[in-house]
Amino acid sequence: MSRPTLIYCTLTLLLFALLSYSSISTKSPTYDEPEHTLVSYIALRDGDFSVEPDHPPLWKYWAALPLIFQNPPLNPRLDHPIFHAVPNNLDLVLPWTVVAMYHTPANNPDRAIAAARFMMLLLALALGIIIALFTYRLAGPLAACVAVTLFALDPNFLAHSSLVKNDVALAAAFTALTYFLYLLTQRLTLPRLLGCILCTAACFTIKLTGILAAPLIILILLTRALSSTPWPTSFSFIPQSAFRNPKSSRLLTALSFTLLLSLTTYLAIWAVYRFRFNPSPDPTVHFNTQAILDREAYSVSAARANAQHHLGFDRRELASWTPGPFVQLALFSLDHHLLPEPFIEGFLYAHASSIFRYSYCLGQSYGGSRWYYFPLAFLSKTPLTTLLIFFLSALLMLPELPTRYRQLATHPCTLAFLLLFFSIALSGINIGLRHILILYPFLFIAAGVAAARLYAVHPKLLRLALPLLLLTLSSETLSAYPDYIPFFNAAAGGYRGGFHLLGDSNLDWGQDLPLLAEWQRQNPTRTLHLAYFGLADPAHYHIHYYNLPNGYPFGPESPTTLPTTGVLAISATTLQGLYNPNPNDPTYAVLRNTTPTQILGGSIYLFDLDHPPH
């Protein structure tokens, strides 16, 4: 990489790191972060995987590294009765987290989560470096600079890169795997093969959806082996002279690589679980498989009925329910100890949860999924400038299709993007744009390549257009600081318009308790009634409140009706009715169409009942 390109990409990524970490430092933990931080700590310190099987532990080891050296150390309350009950009922992980993180005086949850957040940011920076290297190799310095700029100024990556979550970590591993597969298709070398081995193992042990690495590897290696062009190599498992047809040699070599990657990934899965079948160092601890199968039966029943809210299920239907092929394979693996118990149970739990869950889109709460959810999320939560660049890049590529169709269609980036796109399209998880962040790096890379090709033809046009586009993108991104989680572009109406479009991690993930605490300090005499969606305890931020219906489940007792005086502070997710256990509850229906007195950070809506707006 040239020195000017290296300097530009380095400075751009440093700006990205500053914006991401400083913005999230002003926020309370998002819904999952206290749990993930605590679980990561006991995974690294104790090798205990008994409380959160649906997230493999590799990224947790990384997140928890600084927690090992904190003094005083974090007390995970492994002596608490709730902790011992979690493997039997995985829903109990939430109250255990609250007890350990917020109701144990010696613990400092803010310090622990901040340290873990910093480690996750480093993985996001690694993703930025991979994007730069990949794009530079494909199309040179200008392409790399454009791709890195789009990544660094993307509000969604700025929002999620510093969170204790594995979405960005998986995007980094998957992009790196595609990069090494691309290098491997150019020339077979041992370092490139080693890169593929490490990245494949990372995909499988960061997030369960990393299993998509398997068909990607097969697809890319098979496509390369069947191509008519020679495949240069510095070594080969199969001598080409052994076959009259070189294609046969390439096919067998590709098969050998696939088998090698399968074996090393299998060993890596066992390694991250410390070559132990049991989820805990205590050999008596096991998951309640029947409870997970009950969840699967419920999800199948609810999905079949196209439920709008919790329906429950008939016990007779549960008794007659039989596992499908996927579940049967998992149970066979469990019975024969083919993989670690938490890995298999995690797949079963995640599969059951993905069949049917609650979502919010276009002003409606619903069960299941809708085909237009992710297209809507993509169009409304991507900056308008970035959308324009993606559109222009697609137009630029169209004329090349007749002459370069074969090359474009078989390119590893194209194959990875298409595989991910169709996998996500078939997914039933409509809970956040973060689930398609894995697609964005390939769009950034494509935009960079398109910019380089346009510059080769119309350099003057690009010299005028690029600064203008950079200025508008910077304006969109910086104007949203520090509220990147609820970012919606101007065409979607910002976070006010976003409230009627999407919910959950797209808008409100429990991140704005510090703003509510500041509001109460400025209004100490006002009576505050709160319905908070999140796991962090509002009392930890010295917020004094009365609970509202469907409010914070670990706080004061919730009433059944709204008060008539005081100030209502309602999380956007609760206001939308997304996770209301009562489908016919009209408590917040009127307020959804009422102008709030104030909106804190785009996620907490204030309604002043004593001084309503005229």
CSV table of C-alpha atoms in Angstrom, one decimal, residues 236-570:
chain,number,residue,atom,x,y,z
A,236,SER,CA,-0.3,-28.9,-4.0
A,237,PHE,CA,-1.8,-31.8,-2.2
A,238,ILE,CA,-2.4,-33.5,-5.6
A,239,PRO,CA,0.3,-33.3,-8.3
A,240,GLN,CA,-1.2,-32.0,-11.5
A,241,SER,CA,0.8,-34.6,-13.4
A,242,ALA,CA,-1.3,-37.3,-11.9
A,243,PHE,CA,-4.2,-36.3,-14.1
A,244,ARG,CA,-4.5,-35.9,-17.8
A,245,ASN,CA,-7.1,-33.2,-17.2
A,246,PRO,CA,-5.8,-30.3,-15.1
A,247,LYS,CA,-9.4,-29.5,-14.1
A,248,SER,CA,-9.6,-32.9,-12.2
A,249,SER,CA,-6.4,-32.0,-10.3
A,250,ARG,CA,-7.9,-28.6,-9.4
A,251,LEU,CA,-11.2,-30.2,-8.3
A,252,LEU,CA,-9.4,-32.7,-6.0
A,253,THR,CA,-7.2,-29.9,-4.6
A,254,ALA,CA,-10.2,-27.8,-3.8
A,255,LEU,CA,-11.8,-30.9,-2.2
A,256,SER,CA,-8.7,-31.4,-0.1
A,257,PHE,CA,-8.7,-27.8,1.0
A,258,THR,CA,-12.4,-28.1,1.9
A,259,LEU,CA,-11.8,-31.2,4.0
A,260,LEU,CA,-8.8,-29.5,5.7
A,261,LEU,CA,-10.8,-26.5,6.6
A,262,SER,CA,-13.6,-28.7,7.9
A,263,LEU,CA,-11.2,-30.6,10.1
A,264,THR,CA,-9.4,-27.6,11.5
A,265,THR,CA,-12.7,-25.8,12.2
A,266,TYR,CA,-14.1,-28.9,14.0
A,267,LEU,CA,-11.0,-28.9,16.2
A,268,ALA,CA,-11.3,-25.1,16.7
A,269,ILE,CA,-14.9,-25.5,18.0
A,270,TRP,CA,-13.7,-28.0,20.5
A,271,ALA,CA,-10.7,-25.8,21.4
A,272,VAL,CA,-12.8,-22.7,22.2
A,273,TYR,CA,-14.9,-24.8,24.5
A,274,ARG,CA,-11.6,-26.1,26.1
A,275,PHE,CA,-12.0,-29.6,24.7
A,276,ARG,CA,-14.8,-30.3,27.1
A,277,PHE,CA,-18.3,-31.6,26.3
A,278,ASN,CA,-20.0,-30.3,29.4
A,279,PRO,CA,-21.0,-26.6,29.6
A,280,SER,CA,-19.4,-26.1,33.0
A,281,PRO,CA,-16.4,-27.2,35.0
A,282,ASP,CA,-19.0,-28.8,37.2
A,283,PRO,CA,-19.7,-32.2,35.5
A,284,THR,CA,-23.3,-32.3,36.9
A,285,VAL,CA,-24.4,-29.2,35.1
A,286,HIS,CA,-26.3,-29.7,31.8
A,287,PHE,CA,-28.9,-27.7,29.8
A,288,ASN,CA,-32.6,-28.5,29.9
A,289,THR,CA,-32.9,-29.9,26.4
A,290,GLN,CA,-36.6,-30.5,26.8
A,291,ALA,CA,-37.3,-26.8,27.7
A,292,ILE,CA,-35.5,-25.8,24.5
A,293,LEU,CA,-37.5,-28.3,22.5
A,294,ASP,CA,-40.7,-26.9,24.1
A,295,ARG,CA,-39.6,-23.4,22.8
A,296,GLU,CA,-39.2,-24.9,19.4
A,297,ALA,CA,-42.7,-26.4,19.5
A,298,TYR,CA,-44.1,-23.1,20.6
A,299,SER,CA,-42.3,-21.2,17.8
A,300,VAL,CA,-43.5,-23.7,15.2
A,301,SER,CA,-47.1,-23.5,16.5
A,302,ALA,CA,-47.1,-19.7,16.7
A,303,ALA,CA,-45.5,-19.3,13.2
A,304,ARG,CA,-48.1,-21.7,11.8
A,305,ALA,CA,-50.9,-19.6,13.2
A,306,ASN,CA,-49.3,-16.4,12.0
A,307,ALA,CA,-49.7,-15.1,15.5
A,308,GLN,CA,-49.6,-11.4,16.2
A,309,HIS,CA,-48.7,-11.8,19.9
A,310,HIS,CA,-48.1,-14.5,22.5
A,311,LEU,CA,-50.5,-17.3,21.8
A,312,GLY,CA,-49.1,-20.1,24.0
A,313,PHE,CA,-49.6,-23.6,22.7
A,314,ASP,CA,-51.9,-26.5,23.3
A,315,ARG,CA,-50.2,-29.3,25.3
A,316,ARG,CA,-51.7,-31.9,23.0
A,317,GLU,CA,-50.1,-30.2,20.1
A,318,LEU,CA,-46.8,-30.2,22.0
A,319,ALA,CA,-47.2,-33.9,22.6
A,320,SER,CA,-47.8,-34.6,18.9
A,321,TRP,CA,-44.9,-32.4,17.7
A,322,THR,CA,-42.0,-34.2,16.2
A,323,PRO,CA,-38.5,-32.6,15.6
A,324,GLY,CA,-37.6,-31.8,12.1
A,325,PRO,CA,-34.4,-33.0,10.4
A,326,PHE,CA,-32.2,-30.1,11.7
A,327,VAL,CA,-33.3,-30.8,15.3
A,328,GLN,CA,-32.9,-34.5,14.9
A,329,LEU,CA,-29.3,-34.1,13.7
A,330,ALA,CA,-28.6,-31.8,16.6
A,331,LEU,CA,-30.0,-34.3,19.1
A,332,PHE,CA,-28.0,-37.1,17.5
A,333,SER,CA,-24.8,-35.0,17.8
A,334,LEU,CA,-25.8,-34.3,21.4
A,335,ASP,CA,-26.3,-37.9,22.3
A,336,HIS,CA,-23.0,-39.0,20.7
A,337,HIS,CA,-21.0,-36.0,22.0
A,338,LEU,CA,-19.9,-35.1,18.4
A,339,LEU,CA,-19.6,-31.4,19.4
A,340,PRO,CA,-19.6,-29.6,22.8
A,341,GLU,CA,-22.9,-29.5,24.5
A,342,PRO,CA,-23.2,-25.7,24.7
A,343,PHE,CA,-22.5,-25.4,21.0
A,344,ILE,CA,-25.3,-27.9,20.1
A,345,GLU,CA,-27.7,-26.5,22.6
A,346,GLY,CA,-26.9,-23.0,21.4
A,347,PHE,CA,-27.9,-24.0,17.8
A,348,LEU,CA,-31.2,-25.5,19.1
A,349,TYR,CA,-32.0,-22.5,21.2
A,350,ALA,CA,-31.1,-20.0,18.4
A,351,HIS,CA,-33.1,-22.1,15.8
A,352,ALA,CA,-36.2,-22.1,18.1
A,353,SER,CA,-35.9,-18.3,18.6
A,354,SER,CA,-35.5,-17.6,14.9
A,355,ILE,CA,-38.7,-19.4,13.8
A,356,PHE,CA,-41.0,-17.0,15.5
A,357,ARG,CA,-40.3,-13.8,17.4
A,358,TYR,CA,-41.8,-10.3,17.7
A,359,SER,CA,-41.0,-7.5,15.4
A,360,TYR,CA,-42.1,-4.0,14.7
A,361,CYS,CA,-42.3,-2.5,11.2
A,362,LEU,CA,-44.3,0.4,9.7
A,363,GLY,CA,-46.2,1.2,12.9
A,364,GLN,CA,-47.3,-2.4,13.6
A,365,SER,CA,-46.1,-5.1,16.0
A,366,TYR,CA,-46.3,-8.6,14.5
A,367,GLY,CA,-45.1,-12.1,15.0
A,368,GLY,CA,-42.8,-13.7,12.5
A,369,SER,CA,-41.1,-11.9,9.6
A,370,ARG,CA,-41.9,-9.7,6.6
A,371,TRP,CA,-40.0,-9.8,3.3
A,372,TYR,CA,-39.6,-6.0,3.1
A,373,TYR,CA,-38.2,-5.6,6.7
A,374,PHE,CA,-34.5,-5.5,5.8
A,375,PRO,CA,-34.9,-3.6,2.5
A,376,LEU,CA,-36.8,-0.9,4.5
A,377,ALA,CA,-34.1,-0.9,7.2
A,378,PHE,CA,-31.4,-0.6,4.6
A,379,LEU,CA,-33.0,2.3,2.8
A,380,SER,CA,-34.0,4.2,5.9
A,381,LYS,CA,-30.9,3.7,8.1
A,382,THR,CA,-28.2,4.1,5.5
A,383,PRO,CA,-27.0,7.7,4.8
A,384,LEU,CA,-28.5,9.2,1.7
A,385,THR,CA,-25.1,10.0,0.3
A,386,THR,CA,-24.0,6.4,0.8
A,387,LEU,CA,-27.2,5.1,-0.9
A,388,LEU,CA,-26.5,7.5,-3.8
A,389,ILE,CA,-22.9,6.1,-4.1
A,390,PHE,CA,-24.2,2.6,-4.1
A,391,PHE,CA,-26.7,3.4,-6.8
A,392,LEU,CA,-24.1,5.1,-9.0
A,393,SER,CA,-21.7,2.2,-8.5
A,394,ALA,CA,-24.4,-0.2,-9.7
A,395,LEU,CA,-25.1,1.9,-12.8
A,396,LEU,CA,-21.4,2.0,-13.5
A,397,MET,CA,-21.1,-1.8,-13.3
A,398,LEU,CA,-24.1,-2.5,-15.6
A,399,PRO,CA,-22.3,-1.8,-18.9
A,400,GLU,CA,-19.5,-4.2,-17.8
A,401,LEU,CA,-21.9,-7.1,-17.4
A,402,PRO,CA,-21.9,-8.3,-21.1
A,403,THR,CA,-18.1,-8.2,-21.3
A,404,ARG,CA,-17.1,-9.1,-17.7
A,405,TYR,CA,-20.1,-11.1,-16.6
A,406,ARG,CA,-18.2,-14.2,-16.0
A,407,GLN,CA,-15.5,-12.5,-14.0
A,408,LEU,CA,-18.0,-10.5,-11.9
A,409,ALA,CA,-20.3,-13.5,-11.4
A,410,THR,CA,-17.5,-15.7,-10.1
A,411,HIS,CA,-15.7,-13.1,-8.0
A,412,PRO,CA,-15.5,-14.1,-4.3
A,413,CYS,CA,-17.0,-10.7,-3.2
A,414,THR,CA,-20.0,-11.3,-5.5
A,415,LEU,CA,-20.5,-14.8,-4.3
A,416,ALA,CA,-20.2,-13.8,-0.6
A,417,PHE,CA,-22.6,-11.0,-1.0
A,418,LEU,CA,-25.2,-13.1,-2.9
A,419,LEU,CA,-24.9,-15.9,-0.4
A,420,LEU,CA,-25.4,-13.6,2.6
A,421,PHE,CA,-28.2,-11.6,0.9
A,422,PHE,CA,-30.3,-14.7,0.2
A,423,SER,CA,-29.6,-16.2,3.6
A,424,ILE,CA,-30.8,-13.0,5.3
A,425,ALA,CA,-33.8,-12.7,3.0
A,426,LEU,CA,-34.9,-16.1,4.2
A,427,SER,CA,-34.3,-15.3,7.8
A,428,GLY,CA,-37.1,-14.7,10.2
A,429,ILE,CA,-35.2,-12.4,12.5
A,430,ASN,CA,-36.7,-9.0,12.0
A,431,ILE,CA,-35.1,-7.2,15.0
A,432,GLY,CA,-32.4,-4.9,13.6
A,433,LEU,CA,-30.3,-3.7,10.8
A,434,ARG,CA,-27.3,-5.0,12.8
A,435,HIS,CA,-28.1,-8.4,11.4
A,436,ILE,CA,-27.2,-7.3,7.8
A,437,LEU,CA,-24.1,-5.3,8.8
A,438,ILE,CA,-22.2,-8.3,7.4
A,439,LEU,CA,-23.3,-7.2,3.9
A,440,TYR,CA,-22.0,-3.6,4.1
A,441,PRO,CA,-18.3,-4.2,3.7
A,442,PHE,CA,-18.9,-5.8,0.3
A,443,LEU,CA,-20.9,-2.8,-0.8
A,444,PHE,CA,-18.2,-0.4,0.4
A,445,ILE,CA,-15.6,-2.4,-1.5
A,446,ALA,CA,-17.8,-2.4,-4.7
A,447,ALA,CA,-18.2,1.3,-4.4
A,448,GLY,CA,-14.5,1.8,-4.0
A,449,VAL,CA,-13.8,-0.3,-7.1
A,450,ALA,CA,-16.5,1.6,-9.1
A,451,ALA,CA,-14.9,5.0,-8.1
A,452,ALA,CA,-11.5,3.9,-9.3
A,453,ARG,CA,-12.9,2.7,-12.6
A,454,LEU,CA,-14.8,6.0,-13.1
A,455,TYR,CA,-11.7,8.0,-12.3
A,456,ALA,CA,-9.8,6.1,-15.0
A,457,VAL,CA,-12.4,7.3,-17.5
A,458,HIS,CA,-13.5,10.7,-16.1
A,459,PRO,CA,-10.9,12.0,-13.7
A,460,LYS,CA,-12.1,15.6,-13.7
A,461,LEU,CA,-15.7,14.6,-12.9
A,462,LEU,CA,-14.6,12.5,-10.0
A,463,ARG,CA,-12.3,15.3,-8.6
A,464,LEU,CA,-15.4,17.5,-8.4
A,465,ALA,CA,-17.8,14.9,-7.2
A,466,LEU,CA,-15.8,13.1,-4.5
A,467,PRO,CA,-15.2,16.2,-2.2
A,468,LEU,CA,-18.9,17.1,-2.5
A,469,LEU,CA,-20.0,13.6,-1.6
A,470,LEU,CA,-17.5,13.5,1.2
A,471,LEU,CA,-18.8,16.8,2.6
A,472,THR,CA,-22.5,15.7,2.5
A,473,LEU,CA,-21.7,12.3,4.0
A,474,SER,CA,-19.7,13.9,6.8
A,475,SER,CA,-22.5,16.3,7.4
A,476,GLU,CA,-25.1,13.5,7.7
A,477,THR,CA,-22.9,11.5,10.1
A,478,LEU,CA,-21.6,14.3,12.3
A,479,SER,CA,-25.0,15.9,12.7
A,480,ALA,CA,-26.2,12.6,14.2
A,481,TYR,CA,-23.5,12.5,16.9
A,482,PRO,CA,-23.7,11.0,19.5
A,483,ASP,CA,-27.0,9.4,18.8
A,484,TYR,CA,-26.0,6.8,16.2
A,485,ILE,CA,-28.2,3.9,17.3
A,486,PRO,CA,-31.4,5.7,16.4
A,487,PHE,CA,-30.0,7.1,13.2
A,488,PHE,CA,-32.5,7.3,10.3
A,489,ASN,CA,-31.7,9.3,7.2
A,490,ALA,CA,-33.4,12.6,6.3
A,491,ALA,CA,-35.7,10.8,3.8
A,492,ALA,CA,-37.0,8.6,6.6
A,493,GLY,CA,-37.6,11.6,8.8
A,494,GLY,CA,-34.7,11.1,11.2
A,495,TYR,CA,-35.4,9.3,14.5
A,496,ARG,CA,-38.8,10.9,14.8
A,497,GLY,CA,-39.8,9.3,11.5
A,498,GLY,CA,-38.0,6.2,12.4
A,499,PHE,CA,-40.3,5.7,15.4
A,500,HIS,CA,-43.1,4.8,13.0
A,501,LEU,CA,-40.8,2.6,10.8
A,502,LEU,CA,-38.7,0.3,12.9
A,503,GLY,CA,-38.0,-0.6,16.6
A,504,ASP,CA,-35.7,-2.5,18.9
A,505,SER,CA,-32.0,-2.1,18.1
A,506,ASN,CA,-32.8,0.2,15.1
A,507,LEU,CA,-34.0,2.9,17.5
A,508,ASP,CA,-34.2,2.2,21.2
A,509,TRP,CA,-32.0,-0.4,22.9
A,510,GLY,CA,-32.0,1.1,26.4
A,511,GLN,CA,-29.1,3.5,25.7
A,512,ASP,CA,-30.2,6.8,27.1
A,513,LEU,CA,-30.5,6.5,30.9
A,514,PRO,CA,-27.7,9.1,31.4
A,515,LEU,CA,-29.8,11.7,29.5
A,516,LEU,CA,-32.8,10.9,31.7
A,517,ALA,CA,-30.6,11.2,34.8
A,518,GLU,CA,-29.5,14.7,33.6
A,519,TRP,CA,-33.1,15.7,32.9
A,520,GLN,CA,-34.0,14.8,36.4
A,521,ARG,CA,-31.1,16.7,37.9
A,522,GLN,CA,-32.4,19.7,36.0
A,523,ASN,CA,-36.0,19.1,37.1
A,524,PRO,CA,-35.6,17.8,40.7
A,525,THR,CA,-39.1,18.7,41.8
A,526,ARG,CA,-41.0,16.9,39.0
A,527,THR,CA,-42.5,13.4,39.7
A,528,LEU,CA,-41.1,10.9,37.1
A,529,HIS,CA,-43.0,7.8,35.9
A,530,LEU,CA,-40.8,5.5,33.8
A,531,ALA,CA,-41.3,2.7,31.4
A,532,TYR,CA,-37.7,1.7,30.5
A,533,PHE,CA,-36.7,-0.9,27.9
A,534,GLY,CA,-33.3,-2.2,28.9
A,535,LEU,CA,-31.4,-4.3,31.3
A,536,ALA,CA,-29.4,-1.6,33.1
A,537,ASP,CA,-30.9,-0.5,36.4
A,538,PRO,CA,-32.2,3.1,36.3
A,539,ALA,CA,-31.4,3.4,40.0
A,540,HIS,CA,-27.7,2.9,39.1
A,541,TYR,CA,-27.9,6.3,37.5
A,542,HIS,CA,-29.6,7.8,40.6
A,543,ILE,CA,-32.9,8.1,38.7
A,544,HIS,CA,-35.8,8.3,41.2
A,545,TYR,CA,-39.0,7.1,39.5
A,546,TYR,CA,-42.3,5.2,39.7
A,547,ASN,CA,-42.7,2.3,37.4
A,548,LEU,CA,-45.2,2.4,34.5
A,549,PRO,CA,-47.1,-0.5,33.0
A,550,ASN,CA,-44.8,-2.9,31.2
A,551,GLY,CA,-41.9,-0.9,32.7
A,552,TYR,CA,-38.5,-2.0,34.0
A,553,PRO,CA,-39.1,-5.6,35.2
A,554,PHE,CA,-36.5,-5.5,38.0
A,555,GLY,CA,-37.7,-2.1,39.4
A,556,PRO,CA,-40.6,-1.0,41.6
A,557,GLU,CA,-44.0,-2.8,41.1
A,558,SER,CA,-45.7,-1.8,37.9
A,559,PRO,CA,-49.3,-0.5,38.1
A,560,THR,CA,-52.0,-1.4,35.5
A,561,THR,CA,-52.9,2.1,34.5
A,562,LEU,CA,-51.2,5.4,33.7
A,563,PRO,CA,-51.0,8.2,36.2
A,564,THR,CA,-52.8,11.5,35.6
A,565,THR,CA,-50.0,13.8,36.8
A,566,GLY,CA,-46.3,14.1,36.6
A,567,VAL,CA,-44.0,13.4,33.7
A,568,LEU,CA,-44.0,10.1,31.8
A,569,ALA,CA,-40.7,8.9,30.4
A,570,ILE,CA,-41.3,6.0,28.0
